Short mmCIF file of C-alpha atoms in Angstrom, two decimals:
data_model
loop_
_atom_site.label_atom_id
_atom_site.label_comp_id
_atom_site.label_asym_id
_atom_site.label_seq_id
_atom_site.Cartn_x
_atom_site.Cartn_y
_atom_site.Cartn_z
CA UNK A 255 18.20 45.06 -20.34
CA UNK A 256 15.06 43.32 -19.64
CA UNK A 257 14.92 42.07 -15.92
CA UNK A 258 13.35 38.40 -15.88
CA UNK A 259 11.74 36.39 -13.58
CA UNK A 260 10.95 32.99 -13.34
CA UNK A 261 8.51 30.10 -12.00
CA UNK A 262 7.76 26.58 -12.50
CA UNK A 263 4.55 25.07 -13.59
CA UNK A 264 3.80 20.85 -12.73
CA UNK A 265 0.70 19.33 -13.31
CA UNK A 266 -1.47 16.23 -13.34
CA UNK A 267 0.93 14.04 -10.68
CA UNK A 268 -1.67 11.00 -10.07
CA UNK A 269 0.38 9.56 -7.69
CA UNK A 270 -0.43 5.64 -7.82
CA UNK A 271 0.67 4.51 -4.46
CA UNK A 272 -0.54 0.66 -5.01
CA UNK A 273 2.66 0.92 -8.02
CA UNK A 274 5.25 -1.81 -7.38
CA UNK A 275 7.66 -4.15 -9.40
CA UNK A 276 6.61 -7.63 -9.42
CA UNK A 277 6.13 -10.60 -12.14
CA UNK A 278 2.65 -10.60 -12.39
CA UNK A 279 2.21 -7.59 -14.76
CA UNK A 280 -1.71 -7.55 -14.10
CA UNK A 281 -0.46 -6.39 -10.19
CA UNK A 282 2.00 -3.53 -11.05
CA UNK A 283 -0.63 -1.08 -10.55
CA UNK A 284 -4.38 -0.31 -9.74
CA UNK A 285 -4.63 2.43 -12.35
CA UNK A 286 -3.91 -0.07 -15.15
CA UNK A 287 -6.83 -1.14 -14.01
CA UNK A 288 -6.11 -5.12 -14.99
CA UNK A 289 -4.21 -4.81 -17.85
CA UNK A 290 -0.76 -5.81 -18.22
CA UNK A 291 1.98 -3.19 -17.64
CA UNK A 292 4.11 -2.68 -20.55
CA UNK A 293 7.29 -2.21 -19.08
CA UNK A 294 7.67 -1.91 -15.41
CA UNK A 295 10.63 0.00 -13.94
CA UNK A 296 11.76 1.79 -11.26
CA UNK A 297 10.00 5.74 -12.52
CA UNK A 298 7.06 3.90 -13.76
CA UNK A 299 5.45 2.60 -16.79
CA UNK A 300 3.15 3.57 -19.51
CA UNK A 301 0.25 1.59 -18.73
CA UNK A 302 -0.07 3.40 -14.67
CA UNK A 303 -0.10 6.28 -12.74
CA UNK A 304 3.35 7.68 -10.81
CA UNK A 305 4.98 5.43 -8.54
CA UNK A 306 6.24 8.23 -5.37
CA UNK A 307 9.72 7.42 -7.19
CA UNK A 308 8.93 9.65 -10.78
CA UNK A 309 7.68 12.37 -8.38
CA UNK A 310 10.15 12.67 -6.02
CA UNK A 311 13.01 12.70 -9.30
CA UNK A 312 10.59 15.15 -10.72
CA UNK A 313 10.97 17.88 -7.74
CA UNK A 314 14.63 16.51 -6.73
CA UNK A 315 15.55 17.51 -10.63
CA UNK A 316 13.21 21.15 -10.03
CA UNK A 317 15.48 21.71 -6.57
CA UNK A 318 19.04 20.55 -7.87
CA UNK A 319 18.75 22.71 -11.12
CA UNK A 320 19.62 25.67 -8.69
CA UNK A 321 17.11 28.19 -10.96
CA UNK A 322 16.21 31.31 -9.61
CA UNK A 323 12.18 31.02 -8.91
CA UNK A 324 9.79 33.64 -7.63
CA UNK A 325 6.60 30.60 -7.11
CA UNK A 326 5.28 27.27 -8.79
CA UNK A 327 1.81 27.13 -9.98
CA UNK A 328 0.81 23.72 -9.42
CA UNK A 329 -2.69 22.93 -11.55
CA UNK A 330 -3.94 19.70 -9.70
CA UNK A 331 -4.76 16.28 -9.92
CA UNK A 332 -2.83 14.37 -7.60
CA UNK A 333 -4.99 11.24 -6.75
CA UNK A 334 -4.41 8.31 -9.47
CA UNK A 335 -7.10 7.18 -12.47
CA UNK A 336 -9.05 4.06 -10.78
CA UNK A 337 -11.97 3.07 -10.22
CA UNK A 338 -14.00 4.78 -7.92
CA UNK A 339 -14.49 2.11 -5.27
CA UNK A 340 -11.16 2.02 -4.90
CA UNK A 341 -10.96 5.04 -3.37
CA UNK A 342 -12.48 7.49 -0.86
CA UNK A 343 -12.86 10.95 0.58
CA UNK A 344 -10.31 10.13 2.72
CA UNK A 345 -7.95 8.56 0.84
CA UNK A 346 -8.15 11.74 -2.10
CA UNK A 347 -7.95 13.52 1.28
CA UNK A 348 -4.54 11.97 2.13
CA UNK A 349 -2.54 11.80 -1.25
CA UNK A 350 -3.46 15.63 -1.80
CA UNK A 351 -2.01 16.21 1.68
CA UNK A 352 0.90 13.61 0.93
CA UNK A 353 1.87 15.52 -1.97
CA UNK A 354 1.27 19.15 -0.69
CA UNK A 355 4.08 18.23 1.93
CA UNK A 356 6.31 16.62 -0.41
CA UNK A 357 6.22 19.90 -2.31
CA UNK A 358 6.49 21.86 1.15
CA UNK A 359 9.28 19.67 1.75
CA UNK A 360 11.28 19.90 -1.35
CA UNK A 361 10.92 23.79 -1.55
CA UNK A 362 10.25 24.99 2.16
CA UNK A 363 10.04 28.90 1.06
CA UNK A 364 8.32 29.13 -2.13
CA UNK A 365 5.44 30.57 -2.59
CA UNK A 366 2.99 28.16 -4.27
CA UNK A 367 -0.11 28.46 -6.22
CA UNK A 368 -2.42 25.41 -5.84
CA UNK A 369 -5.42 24.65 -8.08
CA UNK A 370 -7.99 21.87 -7.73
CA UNK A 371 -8.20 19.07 -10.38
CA UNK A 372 -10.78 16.99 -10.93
CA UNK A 373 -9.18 13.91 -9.43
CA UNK A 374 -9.27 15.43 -6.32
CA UNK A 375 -12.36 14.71 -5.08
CA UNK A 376 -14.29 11.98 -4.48
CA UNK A 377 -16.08 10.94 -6.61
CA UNK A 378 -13.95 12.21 -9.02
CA UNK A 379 -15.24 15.20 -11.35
CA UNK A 380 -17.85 15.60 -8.66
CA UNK A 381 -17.08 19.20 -7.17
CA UNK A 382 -19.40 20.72 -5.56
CA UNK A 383 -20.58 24.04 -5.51
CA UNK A 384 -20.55 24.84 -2.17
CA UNK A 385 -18.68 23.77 1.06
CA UNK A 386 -17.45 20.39 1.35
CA UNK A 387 -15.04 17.93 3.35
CA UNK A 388 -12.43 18.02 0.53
CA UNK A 389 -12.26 21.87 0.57
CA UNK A 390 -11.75 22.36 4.02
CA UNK A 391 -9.41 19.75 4.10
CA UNK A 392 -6.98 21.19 1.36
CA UNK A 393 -8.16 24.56 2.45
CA UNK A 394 -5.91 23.23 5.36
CA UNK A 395 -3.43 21.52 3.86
CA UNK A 396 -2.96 24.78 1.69
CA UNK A 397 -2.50 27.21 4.55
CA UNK A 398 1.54 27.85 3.94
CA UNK A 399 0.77 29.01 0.60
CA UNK A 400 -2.14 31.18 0.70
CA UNK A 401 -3.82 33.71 2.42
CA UNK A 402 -6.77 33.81 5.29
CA UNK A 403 -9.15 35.53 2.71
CA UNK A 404 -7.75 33.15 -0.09
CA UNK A 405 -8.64 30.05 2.54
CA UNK A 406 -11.71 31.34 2.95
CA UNK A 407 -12.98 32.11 -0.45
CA UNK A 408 -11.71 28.65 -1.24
CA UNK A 409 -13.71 26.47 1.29
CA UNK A 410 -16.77 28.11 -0.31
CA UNK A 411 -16.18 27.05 -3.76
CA UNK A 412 -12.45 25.58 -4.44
CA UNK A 413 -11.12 28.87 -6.15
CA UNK A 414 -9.35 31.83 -4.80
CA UNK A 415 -7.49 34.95 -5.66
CA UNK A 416 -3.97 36.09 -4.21
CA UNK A 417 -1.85 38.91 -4.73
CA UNK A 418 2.10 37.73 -5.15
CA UNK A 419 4.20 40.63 -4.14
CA UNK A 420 7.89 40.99 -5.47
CA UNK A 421 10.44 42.71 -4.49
CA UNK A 422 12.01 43.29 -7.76
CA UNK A 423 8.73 43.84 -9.44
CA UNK A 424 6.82 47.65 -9.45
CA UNK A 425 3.17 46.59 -9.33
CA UNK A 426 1.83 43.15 -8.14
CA UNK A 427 0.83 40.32 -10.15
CA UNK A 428 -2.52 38.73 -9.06
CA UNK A 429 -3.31 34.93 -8.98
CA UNK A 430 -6.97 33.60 -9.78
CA UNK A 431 -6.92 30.07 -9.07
CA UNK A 432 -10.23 29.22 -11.03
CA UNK A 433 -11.96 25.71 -10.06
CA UNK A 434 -12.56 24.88 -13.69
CA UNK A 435 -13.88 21.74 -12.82
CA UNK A 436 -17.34 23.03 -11.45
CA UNK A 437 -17.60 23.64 -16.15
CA UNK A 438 -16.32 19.93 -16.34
CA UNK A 439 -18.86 17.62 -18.67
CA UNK A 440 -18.45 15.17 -16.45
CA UNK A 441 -19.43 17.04 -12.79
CA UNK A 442 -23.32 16.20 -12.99
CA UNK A 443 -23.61 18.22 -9.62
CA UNK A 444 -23.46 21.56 -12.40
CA UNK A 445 -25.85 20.50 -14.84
CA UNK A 446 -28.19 23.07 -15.33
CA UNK A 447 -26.26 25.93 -12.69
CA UNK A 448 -25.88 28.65 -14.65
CA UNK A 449 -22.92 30.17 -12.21
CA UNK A 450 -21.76 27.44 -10.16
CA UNK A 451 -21.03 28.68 -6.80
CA UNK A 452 -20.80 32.02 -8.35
CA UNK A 453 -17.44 31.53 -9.78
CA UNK A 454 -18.84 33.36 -12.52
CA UNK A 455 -19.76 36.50 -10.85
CA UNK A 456 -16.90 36.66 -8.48
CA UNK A 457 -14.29 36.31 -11.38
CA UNK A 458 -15.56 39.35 -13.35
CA UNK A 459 -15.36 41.54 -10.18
CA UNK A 460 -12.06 40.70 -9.39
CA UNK A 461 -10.83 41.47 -13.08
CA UNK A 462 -13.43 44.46 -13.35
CA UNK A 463 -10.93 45.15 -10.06
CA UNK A 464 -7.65 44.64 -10.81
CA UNK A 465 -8.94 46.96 -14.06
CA UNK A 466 -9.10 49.64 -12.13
CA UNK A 467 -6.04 49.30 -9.71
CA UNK A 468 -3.69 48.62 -13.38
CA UNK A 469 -2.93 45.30 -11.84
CA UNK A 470 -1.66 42.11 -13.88
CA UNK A 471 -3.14 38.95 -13.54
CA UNK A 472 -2.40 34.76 -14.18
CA UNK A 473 -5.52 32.63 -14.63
CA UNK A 474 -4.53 29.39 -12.85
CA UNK A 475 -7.16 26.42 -13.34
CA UNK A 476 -6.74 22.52 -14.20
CA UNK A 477 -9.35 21.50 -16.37
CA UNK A 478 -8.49 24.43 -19.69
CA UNK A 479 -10.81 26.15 -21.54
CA UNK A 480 -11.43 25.95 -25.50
CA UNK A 481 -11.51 22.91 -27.60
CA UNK A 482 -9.50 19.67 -27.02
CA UNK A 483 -6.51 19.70 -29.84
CA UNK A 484 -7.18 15.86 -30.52
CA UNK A 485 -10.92 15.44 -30.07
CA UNK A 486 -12.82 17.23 -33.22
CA UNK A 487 -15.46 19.65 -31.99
CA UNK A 488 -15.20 18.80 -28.25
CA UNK A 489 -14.52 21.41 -25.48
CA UNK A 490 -12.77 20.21 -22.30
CA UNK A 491 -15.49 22.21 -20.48
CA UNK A 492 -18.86 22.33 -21.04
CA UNK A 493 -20.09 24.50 -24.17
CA UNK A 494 -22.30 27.26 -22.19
CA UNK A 495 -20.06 27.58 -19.96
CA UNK A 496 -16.58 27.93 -22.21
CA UNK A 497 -18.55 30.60 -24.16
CA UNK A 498 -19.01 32.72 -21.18
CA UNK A 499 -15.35 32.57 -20.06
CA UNK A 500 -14.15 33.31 -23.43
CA UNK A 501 -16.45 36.47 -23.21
CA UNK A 502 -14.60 37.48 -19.86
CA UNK A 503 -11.73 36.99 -21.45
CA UNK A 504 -11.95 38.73 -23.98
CA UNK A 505 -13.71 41.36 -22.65
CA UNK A 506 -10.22 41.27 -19.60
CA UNK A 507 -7.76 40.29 -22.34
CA UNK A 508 -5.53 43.78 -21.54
CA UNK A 509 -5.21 42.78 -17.60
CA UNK A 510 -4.56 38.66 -17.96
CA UNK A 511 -1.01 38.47 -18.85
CA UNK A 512 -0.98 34.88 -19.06
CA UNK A 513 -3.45 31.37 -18.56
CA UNK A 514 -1.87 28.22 -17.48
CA UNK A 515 -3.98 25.05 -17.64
CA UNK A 516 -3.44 21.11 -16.94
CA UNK A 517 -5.61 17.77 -17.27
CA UNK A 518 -4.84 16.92 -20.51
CA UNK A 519 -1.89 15.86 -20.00
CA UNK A 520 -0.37 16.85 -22.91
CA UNK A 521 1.65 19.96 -24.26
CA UNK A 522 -0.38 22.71 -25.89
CA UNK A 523 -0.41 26.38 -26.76
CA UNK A 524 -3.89 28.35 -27.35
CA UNK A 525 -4.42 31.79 -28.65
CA UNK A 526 -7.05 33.81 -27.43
CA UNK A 527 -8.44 36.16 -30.61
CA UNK A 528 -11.05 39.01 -29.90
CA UNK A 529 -14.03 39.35 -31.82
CA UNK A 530 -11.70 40.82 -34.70
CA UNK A 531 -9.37 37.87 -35.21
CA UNK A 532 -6.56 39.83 -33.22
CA UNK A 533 -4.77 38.08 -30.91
CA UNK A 534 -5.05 39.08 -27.05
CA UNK A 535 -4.18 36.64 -24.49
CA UNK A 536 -1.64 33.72 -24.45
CA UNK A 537 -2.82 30.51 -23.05
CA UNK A 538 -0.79 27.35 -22.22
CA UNK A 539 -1.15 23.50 -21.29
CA UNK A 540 1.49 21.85 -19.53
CA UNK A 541 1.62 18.15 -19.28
CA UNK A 542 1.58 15.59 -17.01
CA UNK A 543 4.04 14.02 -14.32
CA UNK A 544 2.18 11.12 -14.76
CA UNK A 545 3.39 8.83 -18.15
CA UNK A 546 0.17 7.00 -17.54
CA UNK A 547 -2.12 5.96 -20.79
CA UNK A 548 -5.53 3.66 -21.40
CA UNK A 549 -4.61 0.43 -23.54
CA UNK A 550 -6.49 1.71 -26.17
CA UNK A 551 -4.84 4.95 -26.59
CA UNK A 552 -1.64 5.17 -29.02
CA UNK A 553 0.33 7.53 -27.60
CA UNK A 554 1.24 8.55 -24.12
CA UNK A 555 3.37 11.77 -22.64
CA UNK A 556 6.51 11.64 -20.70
CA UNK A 557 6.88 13.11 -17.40
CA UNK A 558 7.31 16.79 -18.05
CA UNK A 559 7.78 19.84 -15.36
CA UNK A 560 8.27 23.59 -17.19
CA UNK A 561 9.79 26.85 -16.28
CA UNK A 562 8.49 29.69 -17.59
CA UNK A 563 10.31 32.79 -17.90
CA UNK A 564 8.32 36.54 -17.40
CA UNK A 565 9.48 40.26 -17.32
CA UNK A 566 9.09 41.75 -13.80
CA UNK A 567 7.90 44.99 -14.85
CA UNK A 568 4.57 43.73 -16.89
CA UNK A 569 4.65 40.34 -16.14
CA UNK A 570 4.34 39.61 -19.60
CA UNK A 571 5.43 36.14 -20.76
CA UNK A 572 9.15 35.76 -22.66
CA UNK A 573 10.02 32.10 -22.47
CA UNK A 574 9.26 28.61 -21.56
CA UNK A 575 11.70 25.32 -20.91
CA UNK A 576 9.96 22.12 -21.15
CA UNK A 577 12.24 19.48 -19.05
CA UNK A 578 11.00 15.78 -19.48
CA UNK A 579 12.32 12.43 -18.46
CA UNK A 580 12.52 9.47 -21.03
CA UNK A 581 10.80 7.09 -18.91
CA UNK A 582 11.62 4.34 -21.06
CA UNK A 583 15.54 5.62 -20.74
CA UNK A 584 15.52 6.03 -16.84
CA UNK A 585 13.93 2.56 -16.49
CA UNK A 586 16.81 0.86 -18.31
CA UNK A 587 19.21 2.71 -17.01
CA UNK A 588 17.84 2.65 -13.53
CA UNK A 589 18.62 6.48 -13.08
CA UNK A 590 16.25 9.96 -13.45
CA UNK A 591 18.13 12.21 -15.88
CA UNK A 592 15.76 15.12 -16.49
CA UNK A 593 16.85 17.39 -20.02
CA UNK A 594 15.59 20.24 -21.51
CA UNK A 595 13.21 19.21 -24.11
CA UNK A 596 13.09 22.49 -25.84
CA UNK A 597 12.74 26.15 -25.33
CA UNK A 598 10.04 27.42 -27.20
CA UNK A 599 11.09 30.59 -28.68
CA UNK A 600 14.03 28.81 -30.17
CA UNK A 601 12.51 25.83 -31.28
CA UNK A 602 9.63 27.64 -32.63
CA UNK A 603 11.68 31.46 -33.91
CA UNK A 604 9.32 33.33 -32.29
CA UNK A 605 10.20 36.39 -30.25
CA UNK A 606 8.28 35.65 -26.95
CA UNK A 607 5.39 34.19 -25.62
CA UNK A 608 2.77 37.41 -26.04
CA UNK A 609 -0.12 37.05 -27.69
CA UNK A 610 0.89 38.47 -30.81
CA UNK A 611 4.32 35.96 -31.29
CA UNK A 612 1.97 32.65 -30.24
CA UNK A 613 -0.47 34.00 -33.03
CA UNK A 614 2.54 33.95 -36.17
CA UNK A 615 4.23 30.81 -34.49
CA UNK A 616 0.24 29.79 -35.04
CA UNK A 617 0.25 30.52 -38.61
CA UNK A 618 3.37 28.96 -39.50
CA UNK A 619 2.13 25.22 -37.80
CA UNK A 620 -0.73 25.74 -40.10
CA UNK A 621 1.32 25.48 -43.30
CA UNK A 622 0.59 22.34 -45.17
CA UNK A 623 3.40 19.70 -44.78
CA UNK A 624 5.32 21.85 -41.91
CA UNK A 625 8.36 20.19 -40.09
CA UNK A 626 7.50 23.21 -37.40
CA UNK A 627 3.97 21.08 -36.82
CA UNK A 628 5.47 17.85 -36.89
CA UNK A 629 8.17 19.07 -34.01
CA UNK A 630 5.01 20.63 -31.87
CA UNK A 631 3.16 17.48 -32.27
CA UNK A 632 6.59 15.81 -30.60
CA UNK A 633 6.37 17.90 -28.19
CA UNK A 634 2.64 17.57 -26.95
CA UNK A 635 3.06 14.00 -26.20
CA UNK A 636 6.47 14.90 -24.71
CA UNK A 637 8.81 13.24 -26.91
CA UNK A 638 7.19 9.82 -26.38
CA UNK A 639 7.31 8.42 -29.80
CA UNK A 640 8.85 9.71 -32.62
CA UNK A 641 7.77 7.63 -35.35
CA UNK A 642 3.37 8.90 -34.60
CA UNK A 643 2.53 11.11 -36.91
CA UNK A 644 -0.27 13.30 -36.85
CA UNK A 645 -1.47 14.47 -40.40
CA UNK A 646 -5.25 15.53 -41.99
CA UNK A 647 -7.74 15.48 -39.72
CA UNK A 648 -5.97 14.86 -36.65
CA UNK A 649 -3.51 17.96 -37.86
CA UNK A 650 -6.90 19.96 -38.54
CA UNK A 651 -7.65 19.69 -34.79
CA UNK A 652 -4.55 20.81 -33.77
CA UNK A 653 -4.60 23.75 -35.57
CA UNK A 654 -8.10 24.85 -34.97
CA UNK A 655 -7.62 24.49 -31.24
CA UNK A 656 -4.98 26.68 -31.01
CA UNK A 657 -6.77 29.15 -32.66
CA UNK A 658 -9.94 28.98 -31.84
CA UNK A 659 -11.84 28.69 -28.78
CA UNK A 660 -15.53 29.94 -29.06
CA UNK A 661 -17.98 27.56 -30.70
CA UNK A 662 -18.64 29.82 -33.96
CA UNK A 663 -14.88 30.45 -34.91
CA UNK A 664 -13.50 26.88 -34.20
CA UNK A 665 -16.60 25.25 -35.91
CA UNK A 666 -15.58 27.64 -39.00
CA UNK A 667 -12.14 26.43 -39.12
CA UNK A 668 -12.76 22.98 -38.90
CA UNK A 669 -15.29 23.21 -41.77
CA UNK A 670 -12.85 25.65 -43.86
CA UNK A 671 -10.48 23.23 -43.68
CA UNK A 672 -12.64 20.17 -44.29
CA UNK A 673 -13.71 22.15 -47.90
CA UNK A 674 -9.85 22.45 -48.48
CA UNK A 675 -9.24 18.62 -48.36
#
């Protein structure tokens, strides 16, 4: 009998606190940044960031499903999307602090695993490389959750490492909260830095580490690594730097037991392949609390929390629930009913969520004309409209992204699959 654990992932809250209902549509909300909401209601709209209504359903539905957790990974972003004089270093100070208590305050013993999004700074995408207000701030605001070494390594740089210790479990699992958004395009403090604050460096000698001591390991990080599933050719981080992670990776795949990612706000699965096409790590991107979407964008996400499911001997991944709320549902009806959205080895016939199952469910999306890939596209915006449909190129995307996620490979498959057109 295999003896599980579990632990829930949320990501990407953006927590609008300006949100409120009133007739002037413009006014809802400073993250719809002058447009007109779409449809106002009490968990939010389309058009803005997360009233503190959506989140507090969000954790009230976590606490009240009773499940059995041994931590949350939370993956950042907290502060909402406006514009930059509309906020501060204090203020991104304040709503990371705000809703590192709410958390504290929902689940008062868990053990937590914080990462840093790029949100929360000031300006946004701006992290620095070396010690800052923000750091030491959250550094502080992080203290319940983390160790005095892990608090220390993250004022430096806005990463750490932590061993989680179970009970039930022979060997420990290690934690590497990575600060992915030093690699961010955006961040101009990083252009030209080949290892910014030596994230680089330190992350290979904690793997080349936990090598030695047979330990397991969960990269942790916000903004994920490999190519954006509905941007052609485009890499969430920047090139040079995606290529050298992948390289870790790779070169780590046999001690990373699992990679668990944010930002886009969507719901995505990569698969890390070695230099052989053989695939070695399992990689996943949860989406967003927020429901929150530009006025030129078609789709949006619902608010989605997960729970993954892991074997306490190897930590190795077996399962994922993806829970969402239909915003548009719990506005009419004025109440939060969170449901199960899907579990993914059912909905998907795949075994479990190892490397080797994510790789055939992989192959089967890729089939031309596949009701499997039109149910995982329904799922990465979160069940938020059935009716979009994403075929040809935007399909092609999808489907390389998973796959792929060094430069030379992923620029093959697009091409490969350009010829087959």
């Amino acid at each position: 009998f295999l003896k599980t654990g579990q632990f829930w992932h949320v990501s990407d809250l953006h927590l609008d606190p300006t949100y409120h209902i009133t007739p002037d549509r413009t006014k809802v909300c400073s993250s719809s940044k002058g447009a007109n909401a779409s449809n106002p209601g009490p968990f939010g709209d389309f058009l803005c960031d997360s009233p503190y209504q959506l989140i507090l359903s969000a954790f009230a539905f976590m606490k009240d499903s009773k499940q059995q957790v041994s931590f949350m990974i939370w993956t950042g972003d907290s502060p909402p999307h406006v514009p930059v004089k509309e906020l501060s270093t204090k203020l991104v100070i304040s709503i990371i602090g705000n809703m590192s208590s709410t958390i504290r305050n929902f689940f008062p013993d868990l053990q937590v695993f914080p990462a840093l999004g790029n949100h929360d700074y000031w300006p946004q995408d701006q992290l620095p490389v070396t010690t800052s207000e923000v750091y030491n701030a959250v550094g502080d605001f992080w203290k319940p959750w983390l160790t005095d070494e892990a608090i220390n390594t993250f004022r430096k740089g806005g990463f750490y490492t932590q061993l989680f210790e179970s009970s039930d479990s022979s060997q420990p699992l290690r934690i590497i909260s990575l600060n992915t958004n030093l690699y961010y395009s955006p961040n101009s403090v990083t252009v030209n830095i080949t290892d910014p604050a030596n994230q680089f460096a330190w992350l290979e000698g904690i793997l080349e580490t936990s090598s030695q001591k047979k330990e397991k390991v969960y990269i942790i990080g916000h903004v994920p690594i490999g190519y954006l599933p509905y941007a052609r050719n485009t890499t969430a981080i920047r090139e040079y730097y995606n290529e050298r992670l992948v390289k870790i990776f790779r070169k780590y795949s046999s001690v990373i037991a699992g990679q668990f990612f944010g930002h886009t706000h969507r719901d995505s699965i990569m698969v890390l392949l070695d230099e052989e096409e053989k695939p070695v790590n399992s990689l996943f991107v949860a989406p967003a609390v927020t429901p929150v979407k530009n006025v030129w964008q078609m789709e949006s996400n619902n608010p989605g929390v997960r729970l993954y499911q892991y074997d306490l001997l190897d930590y190795s991944l077996l399962d994922l629930w993806q829970f969402y709320l239909d915003l548009r549902d719990a506005n009419k009806k004025n109440e939060s009913n969170w449901k199960l959205e899907y579990i993914l080895t059912k909905a998907y016939g795949i075994e479990d969520l190892k490397p080797e199952s994510l790789y055939e469910m992989a192959k089967q999306l890729s089939v031309p004309h596949s009701t499997l890939f039109e149910h995982y596209y329904s799922n990465f915006i979160v069940s938020y409209d059935k009716t979009i449909v994403c075929e040809e190129g935007c399909k092609t995307c999808q489907i390389c992204a998973i796959q792929y996620l060094d430069y030379s490979s992923y620029t093959d498959c697009i091409n490969r699959e350009a010829t087959w057109r």
